[in-house]
PDB file of C-alpha atoms in Angstrom:
ATOM      1  CA  UNK A 922     106.794 102.211  83.612  1.00 76.00           C
ATOM      2  CA  UNK A 923     105.889  99.704  86.259  1.00 85.00           C
ATOM      3  CA  UNK A 924     103.750  96.803  85.177  1.00 91.00           C
ATOM      4  CA  UNK A 925     102.682  93.424  86.498  1.00 95.00           C
ATOM      5  CA  UNK A 926     101.271  90.715  84.270  1.00 96.00           C
ATOM      6  CA  UNK A 927      99.420  87.659  85.463  1.00 96.00           C
ATOM      7  CA  UNK A 928      98.721  85.881  82.222  1.00 94.00           C
ATOM      8  CA  UNK A 929      96.555  83.180  83.776  1.00 96.00           C
ATOM      9  CA  UNK A 930      93.089  84.616  84.245  1.00 95.00           C
ATOM     10  CA  UNK A 931      91.595  81.438  85.694  1.00 96.00           C
ATOM     11  CA  UNK A 932      93.004  78.110  86.817  1.00 97.00           C
ATOM     12  CA  UNK A 933      90.995  75.108  87.891  1.00 97.00           C
ATOM     13  CA  UNK A 934      92.561  71.985  89.402  1.00 97.00           C
ATOM     14  CA  UNK A 935      91.501  69.026  91.453  1.00 97.00           C
ATOM     15  CA  UNK A 936      92.316  68.948  95.127  1.00 97.00           C
ATOM     16  CA  UNK A 937      95.808  67.699  96.027  1.00 97.00           C
ATOM     17  CA  UNK A 938      97.282  68.752  92.715  1.00 97.00           C
ATOM     18  CA  UNK A 939     100.168  71.192  92.687  1.00 97.00           C
ATOM     19  CA  UNK A 940      99.508  74.499  90.963  1.00 97.00           C
ATOM     20  CA  UNK A 941     101.738  77.408  89.956  1.00 98.00           C
ATOM     21  CA  UNK A 942     100.547  80.964  89.474  1.00 98.00           C
ATOM     22  CA  UNK A 943     102.729  83.034  87.179  1.00 98.00           C
ATOM     23  CA  UNK A 944     103.726  86.652  87.700  1.00 98.00           C
ATOM     24  CA  UNK A 945     105.910  88.688  85.365  1.00 98.00           C
ATOM     25  CA  UNK A 946     106.853  92.265  86.143  1.00 96.00           C
ATOM     26  CA  UNK A 947     108.460  95.253  84.480  1.00 94.00           C
ATOM     27  CA  UNK A 948     110.376  97.991  86.242  1.00 91.00           C
ATOM     28  CA  UNK A 949     113.375 100.248  85.717  1.00 88.00           C
ATOM     29  CA  UNK A 950     114.078 100.475  89.428  1.00 85.00           C
ATOM     30  CA  UNK A 951     117.017  98.573  90.842  1.00 84.00           C
ATOM     31  CA  UNK A 952     115.343  98.465  94.251  1.00 83.00           C
ATOM     32  CA  UNK A 953     111.799  97.241  94.355  1.00 87.00           C
ATOM     33  CA  UNK A 954     109.519  94.890  96.227  1.00 88.00           C
ATOM     34  CA  UNK A 955     107.198  92.161  95.076  1.00 92.00           C
ATOM     35  CA  UNK A 956     104.108  90.975  96.894  1.00 93.00           C
ATOM     36  CA  UNK A 957     101.432  88.346  96.688  1.00 95.00           C
ATOM     37  CA  UNK A 958      97.950  88.907  98.082  1.00 95.00           C
ATOM     38  CA  UNK A 959      95.075  86.471  98.385  1.00 96.00           C
ATOM     39  CA  UNK A 960      91.422  87.433  97.991  1.00 95.00           C
ATOM     40  CA  UNK A 961      89.141  84.623  99.214  1.00 94.00           C
ATOM     41  CA  UNK A 962      85.452  84.519  98.262  1.00 92.00           C
ATOM     42  CA  UNK A 963      84.638  86.653 101.290  1.00 90.00           C
ATOM     43  CA  UNK A 964      86.368  89.530  99.497  1.00 89.00           C
ATOM     44  CA  UNK A 965      89.082  90.753 101.832  1.00 90.00           C
ATOM     45  CA  UNK A 966      92.690  91.061 100.698  1.00 92.00           C
ATOM     46  CA  UNK A 967      95.204  89.047 102.660  1.00 91.00           C
ATOM     47  CA  UNK A 968      98.939  89.671 102.517  1.00 90.00           C
ATOM     48  CA  UNK A 969     100.952  86.523 101.769  1.00 93.00           C
ATOM     49  CA  UNK A 970     104.559  87.503 101.098  1.00 90.00           C
ATOM     50  CA  UNK A 971     106.946  90.372 100.377  1.00 88.00           C
ATOM     51  CA  UNK A 972     110.268  89.927  98.624  1.00 89.00           C
ATOM     52  CA  UNK A 973     112.858  92.607  97.858  1.00 86.00           C
ATOM     53  CA  UNK A 974     114.804  92.803  94.639  1.00 88.00           C
ATOM     54  CA  UNK A 975     118.096  91.902  96.271  1.00 87.00           C
ATOM     55  CA  UNK A 976     116.910  88.641  97.733  1.00 84.00           C
ATOM     56  CA  UNK A 977     116.470  85.952  95.121  1.00 83.00           C
ATOM     57  CA  UNK A 978     116.256  83.096  97.548  1.00 83.00           C
ATOM     58  CA  UNK A 979     113.167  81.001  97.127  1.00 85.00           C
ATOM     59  CA  UNK A 980     110.841  80.948 100.076  1.00 86.00           C
ATOM     60  CA  UNK A 981     108.665  78.200 101.430  1.00 88.00           C
ATOM     61  CA  UNK A 982     105.867  78.550 103.933  1.00 89.00           C
ATOM     62  CA  UNK A 983     104.026  75.326 104.509  1.00 93.00           C
ATOM     63  CA  UNK A 984     102.366  74.345 101.239  1.00 95.00           C
ATOM     64  CA  UNK A 985     103.197  77.699  99.671  1.00 95.00           C
ATOM     65  CA  UNK A 986     106.431  78.491  97.893  1.00 94.00           C
ATOM     66  CA  UNK A 987     107.671  81.386  95.842  1.00 94.00           C
ATOM     67  CA  UNK A 988     110.260  81.415  93.066  1.00 95.00           C
ATOM     68  CA  UNK A 989     111.824  84.812  92.362  1.00 94.00           C
ATOM     69  CA  UNK A 990     114.008  85.066  89.262  1.00 94.00           C
ATOM     70  CA  UNK A 991     115.332  88.475  88.328  1.00 92.00           C
ATOM     71  CA  UNK A 992     116.772  87.145  85.070  1.00 92.00           C
ATOM     72  CA  UNK A 993     113.259  86.501  83.787  1.00 95.00           C
ATOM     73  CA  UNK A 994     111.509  89.198  85.887  1.00 95.00           C
ATOM     74  CA  UNK A 995     109.237  86.598  87.382  1.00 96.00           C
ATOM     75  CA  UNK A 996     107.878  85.932  90.854  1.00 96.00           C
ATOM     76  CA  UNK A 997     105.867  82.734  90.624  1.00 97.00           C
ATOM     77  CA  UNK A 998     103.762  81.237  93.373  1.00 97.00           C
ATOM     78  CA  UNK A 999     103.279  77.495  93.837  1.00 97.00           C
ATOM     79  CA  UNK A1000     100.744  75.754  96.025  1.00 97.00           C
ATOM     80  CA  UNK A1001     101.629  72.162  96.773  1.00 97.00           C
ATOM     81  CA  UNK A1002      98.907  69.602  97.494  1.00 97.00           C
ATOM     82  CA  UNK A1003      96.174  72.171  96.924  1.00 97.00           C
ATOM     83  CA  UNK A1004      93.088  72.283  99.102  1.00 97.00           C
ATOM     84  CA  UNK A1005      89.593  73.619  98.535  1.00 96.00           C
ATOM     85  CA  UNK A1006      90.331  76.452 100.974  1.00 96.00           C
ATOM     86  CA  UNK A1007      93.006  77.688  98.586  1.00 97.00           C
ATOM     87  CA  UNK A1008      90.275  78.747  96.165  1.00 97.00           C
ATOM     88  CA  UNK A1009      90.629  82.488  95.778  1.00 97.00           C
ATOM     89  CA  UNK A1010      91.795  85.261  93.514  1.00 96.00           C
ATOM     90  CA  UNK A1011      95.529  85.819  93.856  1.00 97.00           C
ATOM     91  CA  UNK A1012      97.195  89.114  93.056  1.00 96.00           C
ATOM     92  CA  UNK A1013     100.835  89.759  92.393  1.00 96.00           C
ATOM     93  CA  UNK A1014     102.012  93.332  93.031  1.00 93.00           C
ATOM     94  CA  UNK A1015     105.120  95.432  92.502  1.00 91.00           C
ATOM     95  CA  UNK A1016     106.192  98.327  94.692  1.00 85.00           C
ATOM     96  CA  UNK A1017     108.546 100.955  93.420  1.00 76.00           C
ATOM     97  CA  UNK A1018     109.234 104.621  93.163  1.00 70.00           C
ATOM     98  CA  UNK A1019     107.044 106.405  90.642  1.00 66.00           C
ATOM     99  CA  UNK A1020     107.280 110.183  90.349  1.00 65.00           C
ATOM    100  CA  UNK A1021     108.815 110.448  93.777  1.00 65.00           C
ATOM    101  CA  UNK A1022     106.267 108.394  95.603  1.00 65.00           C
ATOM    102  CA  UNK A1023     105.906 104.790  96.521  1.00 67.00           C
ATOM    103  CA  UNK A1024     103.348 103.104  94.319  1.00 75.00           C
ATOM    104  CA  UNK A1025     101.987  99.604  94.481  1.00 82.00           C
ATOM    105  CA  UNK A1026     100.965  98.252  91.095  1.00 88.00           C
ATOM    106  CA  UNK A1027      98.822  95.125  90.922  1.00 92.00           C
ATOM    107  CA  UNK A1028      98.460  92.477  88.293  1.00 94.00           C
ATOM    108  CA  UNK A1029      95.052  91.547  86.950  1.00 94.00           C
ATOM    109  CA  UNK A1030      94.704  88.631  89.317  1.00 95.00           C
ATOM    110  CA  UNK A1031      94.373  84.877  88.816  1.00 96.00           C
ATOM    111  CA  UNK A1032      91.215  83.139  89.936  1.00 96.00           C
ATOM    112  CA  UNK A1033      92.142  79.753  91.346  1.00 98.00           C
ATOM    113  CA  UNK A1034      89.467  77.128  91.838  1.00 97.00           C
ATOM    114  CA  UNK A1035      90.283  73.936  93.675  1.00 97.00           C
ATOM    115  CA  UNK A1036      87.692  71.254  93.034  1.00 96.00           C
ATOM    116  CA  UNK A1037      87.076  68.474  95.555  1.00 94.00           C
TER     117      UNK A1037
ATOM    118  CA  UNK B 981      92.724  94.681 117.050  1.00 78.00           C
ATOM    119  CA  UNK B 982      94.724  96.385 114.293  1.00 78.00           C
ATOM    120  CA  UNK B 983      92.482  97.041 111.358  1.00 92.00           C
ATOM    121  CA  UNK B 984      91.318  99.208 108.520  1.00 95.00           C
ATOM    122  CA  UNK B 985      87.585  99.856 108.682  1.00 96.00           C
ATOM    123  CA  UNK B 986      85.532 100.870 105.692  1.00 96.00           C
ATOM    124  CA  UNK B 987      81.891 101.805 105.660  1.00 97.00           C
ATOM    125  CA  UNK B 988      79.505 100.963 104.227  1.00 97.00           C
ATOM    126  CA  UNK B 989      80.183  97.449 102.909  1.00 95.00           C
ATOM    127  CA  UNK B 990      77.484  97.771 100.268  1.00 96.00           C
ATOM    128  CA  UNK B 991      76.020 100.891  98.705  1.00 97.00           C
ATOM    129  CA  UNK B 992      73.495 101.354  95.916  1.00 97.00           C
ATOM    130  CA  UNK B 993      72.925 104.868  94.712  1.00 96.00           C
ATOM    131  CA  UNK B 994      71.743 106.839  91.722  1.00 96.00           C
ATOM    132  CA  UNK B 995      73.676 108.925  89.243  1.00 97.00           C
ATOM    133  CA  UNK B 996      74.607 112.337  90.565  1.00 96.00           C
ATOM    134  CA  UNK B 997      73.869 111.800  94.234  1.00 97.00           C
ATOM    135  CA  UNK B 998      76.941 112.692  96.270  1.00 97.00           C
ATOM    136  CA  UNK B 999      78.313 109.978  98.523  1.00 97.00           C
ATOM    137  CA  UNK B1000      81.181 109.382 100.901  1.00 98.00           C
ATOM    138  CA  UNK B1001      82.869 106.102 101.757  1.00 98.00           C
ATOM    139  CA  UNK B1002      84.656 106.308 105.067  1.00 98.00           C
ATOM    140  CA  UNK B1003      87.958 104.684 105.935  1.00 98.00           C
ATOM    141  CA  UNK B1004      89.615 104.594 109.317  1.00 98.00           C
ATOM    142  CA  UNK B1005      92.738 102.837 110.581  1.00 97.00           C
ATOM    143  CA  UNK B1006      93.863 102.348 114.173  1.00 95.00           C
ATOM    144  CA  UNK B1007      97.527 101.527 113.542  1.00 92.00           C
ATOM    145  CA  UNK B1008      98.910 105.079 113.434  1.00 91.00           C
ATOM    146  CA  UNK B1009      99.901 104.523 109.818  1.00 90.00           C
ATOM    147  CA  UNK B1010     101.061 107.522 107.832  1.00 88.00           C
ATOM    148  CA  UNK B1011     100.279 106.153 104.396  1.00 88.00           C
ATOM    149  CA  UNK B1012      96.730 105.551 103.208  1.00 92.00           C
ATOM    150  CA  UNK B1013      95.370 104.773  99.792  1.00 93.00           C
ATOM    151  CA  UNK B1014      92.192 104.006  97.870  1.00 96.00           C
ATOM    152  CA  UNK B1015      91.914 101.348  95.174  1.00 96.00           C
ATOM    153  CA  UNK B1016      89.143 100.188  92.940  1.00 97.00           C
ATOM    154  CA  UNK B1017      88.887  96.608  91.745  1.00 96.00           C
ATOM    155  CA  UNK B1018      87.286  95.765  88.429  1.00 94.00           C
ATOM    156  CA  UNK B1019      87.158  92.397  86.630  1.00 88.00           C
ATOM    157  CA  UNK B1020      90.185  91.833  84.434  1.00 85.00           C
ATOM    158  CA  UNK B1021      91.882  95.015  85.621  1.00 89.00           C
ATOM    159  CA  UNK B1022      93.068  94.074  89.082  1.00 89.00           C
ATOM    160  CA  UNK B1023      93.351  96.859  91.622  1.00 93.00           C
ATOM    161  CA  UNK B1024      93.991 100.391  90.443  1.00 93.00           C
ATOM    162  CA  UNK B1025      94.990 103.222  92.708  1.00 92.00           C
ATOM    163  CA  UNK B1026      92.643 106.191  92.939  1.00 95.00           C
ATOM    164  CA  UNK B1027      94.306 108.498  95.464  1.00 94.00           C
ATOM    165  CA  UNK B1028      96.869 108.157  98.161  1.00 91.00           C
ATOM    166  CA  UNK B1029      98.077 110.149 101.133  1.00 91.00           C
ATOM    167  CA  UNK B1030     101.583 110.167 102.540  1.00 86.00           C
ATOM    168  CA  UNK B1031     100.511 111.972 105.721  1.00 88.00           C
ATOM    169  CA  UNK B1032      98.016 114.426 107.161  1.00 93.00           C
ATOM    170  CA  UNK B1033      97.063 117.121 104.663  1.00 93.00           C
ATOM    171  CA  UNK B1034      99.180 115.439 101.959  1.00 91.00           C
ATOM    172  CA  UNK B1035      97.223 113.753  99.182  1.00 93.00           C
ATOM    173  CA  UNK B1036      98.031 112.907  95.602  1.00 90.00           C
ATOM    174  CA  UNK B1037      96.433 111.358  92.549  1.00 91.00           C
ATOM    175  CA  UNK B1038      96.839 107.727  91.697  1.00 89.00           C
ATOM    176  CA  UNK B1039      96.197 106.143  88.334  1.00 88.00           C
ATOM    177  CA  UNK B1040      92.430 106.693  88.094  1.00 95.00           C
ATOM    178  CA  UNK B1041      91.530 109.829  90.102  1.00 96.00           C
ATOM    179  CA  UNK B1042      88.860 111.287  87.804  1.00 97.00           C
ATOM    180  CA  UNK B1043      85.503 111.642  89.526  1.00 97.00           C
ATOM    181  CA  UNK B1044      86.866 111.188  93.040  1.00 98.00           C
ATOM    182  CA  UNK B1045      88.019 113.397  95.885  1.00 98.00           C
ATOM    183  CA  UNK B1046      89.743 112.600  99.148  1.00 98.00           C
ATOM    184  CA  UNK B1047      90.778 114.421 102.277  1.00 97.00           C
ATOM    185  CA  UNK B1048      93.221 113.674 105.079  1.00 97.00           C
ATOM    186  CA  UNK B1049      92.484 116.010 107.953  1.00 97.00           C
ATOM    187  CA  UNK B1050      93.444 113.469 110.586  1.00 96.00           C
ATOM    188  CA  UNK B1051      95.915 110.642 110.495  1.00 95.00           C
ATOM    189  CA  UNK B1052      93.409 107.873 111.029  1.00 97.00           C
ATOM    190  CA  UNK B1053      90.731 108.880 108.500  1.00 98.00           C
ATOM    191  CA  UNK B1054      90.836 108.988 104.720  1.00 98.00           C
ATOM    192  CA  UNK B1055      87.343 109.331 103.225  1.00 98.00           C
ATOM    193  CA  UNK B1056      86.623 108.841  99.540  1.00 98.00           C
ATOM    194  CA  UNK B1057      84.123 111.287  98.088  1.00 98.00           C
ATOM    195  CA  UNK B1058      82.160 110.919  94.880  1.00 97.00           C
ATOM    196  CA  UNK B1059      80.641 114.316  94.196  1.00 96.00           C
ATOM    197  CA  UNK B1060      78.521 113.172  91.257  1.00 97.00           C
ATOM    198  CA  UNK B1061      78.679 109.395  90.882  1.00 97.00           C
ATOM    199  CA  UNK B1062      78.229 107.821  87.477  1.00 97.00           C
ATOM    200  CA  UNK B1063      77.566 104.199  86.454  1.00 97.00           C
ATOM    201  CA  UNK B1064      81.195 103.695  85.395  1.00 97.00           C
ATOM    202  CA  UNK B1065      82.143 104.134  89.056  1.00 98.00           C
ATOM    203  CA  UNK B1066      80.308 100.950  89.922  1.00 98.00           C
ATOM    204  CA  UNK B1067      83.094  98.900  91.430  1.00 97.00           C
ATOM    205  CA  UNK B1068      84.588  97.284  94.502  1.00 97.00           C
ATOM    206  CA  UNK B1069      86.580  99.812  96.504  1.00 98.00           C
ATOM    207  CA  UNK B1070      89.365  99.129  98.978  1.00 97.00           C
ATOM    208  CA  UNK B1071      91.022 101.420 101.448  1.00 97.00           C
ATOM    209  CA  UNK B1072      94.528 100.474 102.575  1.00 93.00           C
ATOM    210  CA  UNK B1073      97.210 101.745 104.902  1.00 91.00           C
ATOM    211  CA  UNK B1074     100.828 101.068 105.681  1.00 86.00           C
ATOM    212  CA  UNK B1075     103.290 102.272 108.272  1.00 81.00           C
ATOM    213  CA  UNK B1076     105.299 104.918 106.479  1.00 66.00           C
ATOM    214  CA  UNK B1077     104.784 104.493 102.782  1.00 57.00           C
ATOM    215  CA  UNK B1078     108.176 105.953 102.108  1.00 49.00           C
ATOM    216  CA  UNK B1079     110.227 104.360  99.384  1.00 47.00           C
ATOM    217  CA  UNK B1080     112.456 102.626 101.881  1.00 49.00           C
ATOM    218  CA  UNK B1081     109.579 101.251 103.829  1.00 57.00           C
ATOM    219  CA  UNK B1082     107.753  98.668 101.822  1.00 63.00           C
ATOM    220  CA  UNK B1083     105.738  97.288 104.660  1.00 74.00           C
ATOM    221  CA  UNK B1084     102.687  95.466 103.374  1.00 79.00           C
ATOM    222  CA  UNK B1085      99.458  97.279 102.822  1.00 84.00           C
ATOM    223  CA  UNK B1086      96.680  96.489 105.254  1.00 89.00           C
ATOM    224  CA  UNK B1087      93.365  96.480 103.462  1.00 93.00           C
ATOM    225  CA  UNK B1088      89.847  97.175 104.603  1.00 94.00           C
ATOM    226  CA  UNK B1089      87.110  94.665 103.788  1.00 93.00           C
ATOM    227  CA  UNK B1090      85.937  96.558 100.750  1.00 95.00           C
ATOM    228  CA  UNK B1091      82.891  98.575  99.715  1.00 97.00           C
ATOM    229  CA  UNK B1092      80.803  97.347  96.831  1.00 96.00           C
ATOM    230  CA  UNK B1093      79.296 100.371  95.127  1.00 98.00           C
ATOM    231  CA  UNK B1094      76.560 100.242  92.512  1.00 97.00           C
ATOM    232  CA  UNK B1095      75.569 103.417  90.674  1.00 97.00           C
ATOM    233  CA  UNK B1096      72.372 103.177  88.637  1.00 96.00           C
TER     234      UNK B1096
END
């Protein structure tokens, strides 16, 4: 079975602090993809990153960075020097083959609040 | 502008009154999908379509119908809505949706449905 767990339901930090959002996944596939999406208060879902199972290199994009570790089945997301505009719900998702079709399974989401 | 368009954004209805939420994409994507978002549960897939006239059940299909008569449109139909279908609904599309193509999903802006 494919499963994504985001154990942190809500996180609240003060602006400029660093914050890490955890994501742990389960899959039997050897080839799979991991994603992060952001849902700001306006409600839309915004794609942030995709990482395939063969690429364990960490990725950095501005203040955002992602740490993929297959050994622990984790794909954690860190925001450095957080800003109020980072306040949103963040979803981790896993894409794999389920019953012959591509399925995207989401975690429960982590609500991040950045306080001024 | 490339986008997925859902209508309406907000809908309040009563139990048993049939309704349709429309979804249209202008990116010539083959794969389209419907999700519902509920607190603490993340996004769960309702139905998906790999191409025209090809639809299949997701994780929570009960009480919903879909059709894919044209590539760009993928309406979600609730024949007899019930209060437990009160939720935030998202339509999404991606290029191919085949296992080897894990291009990110493009999401619509969501439809908030309330069934009383």
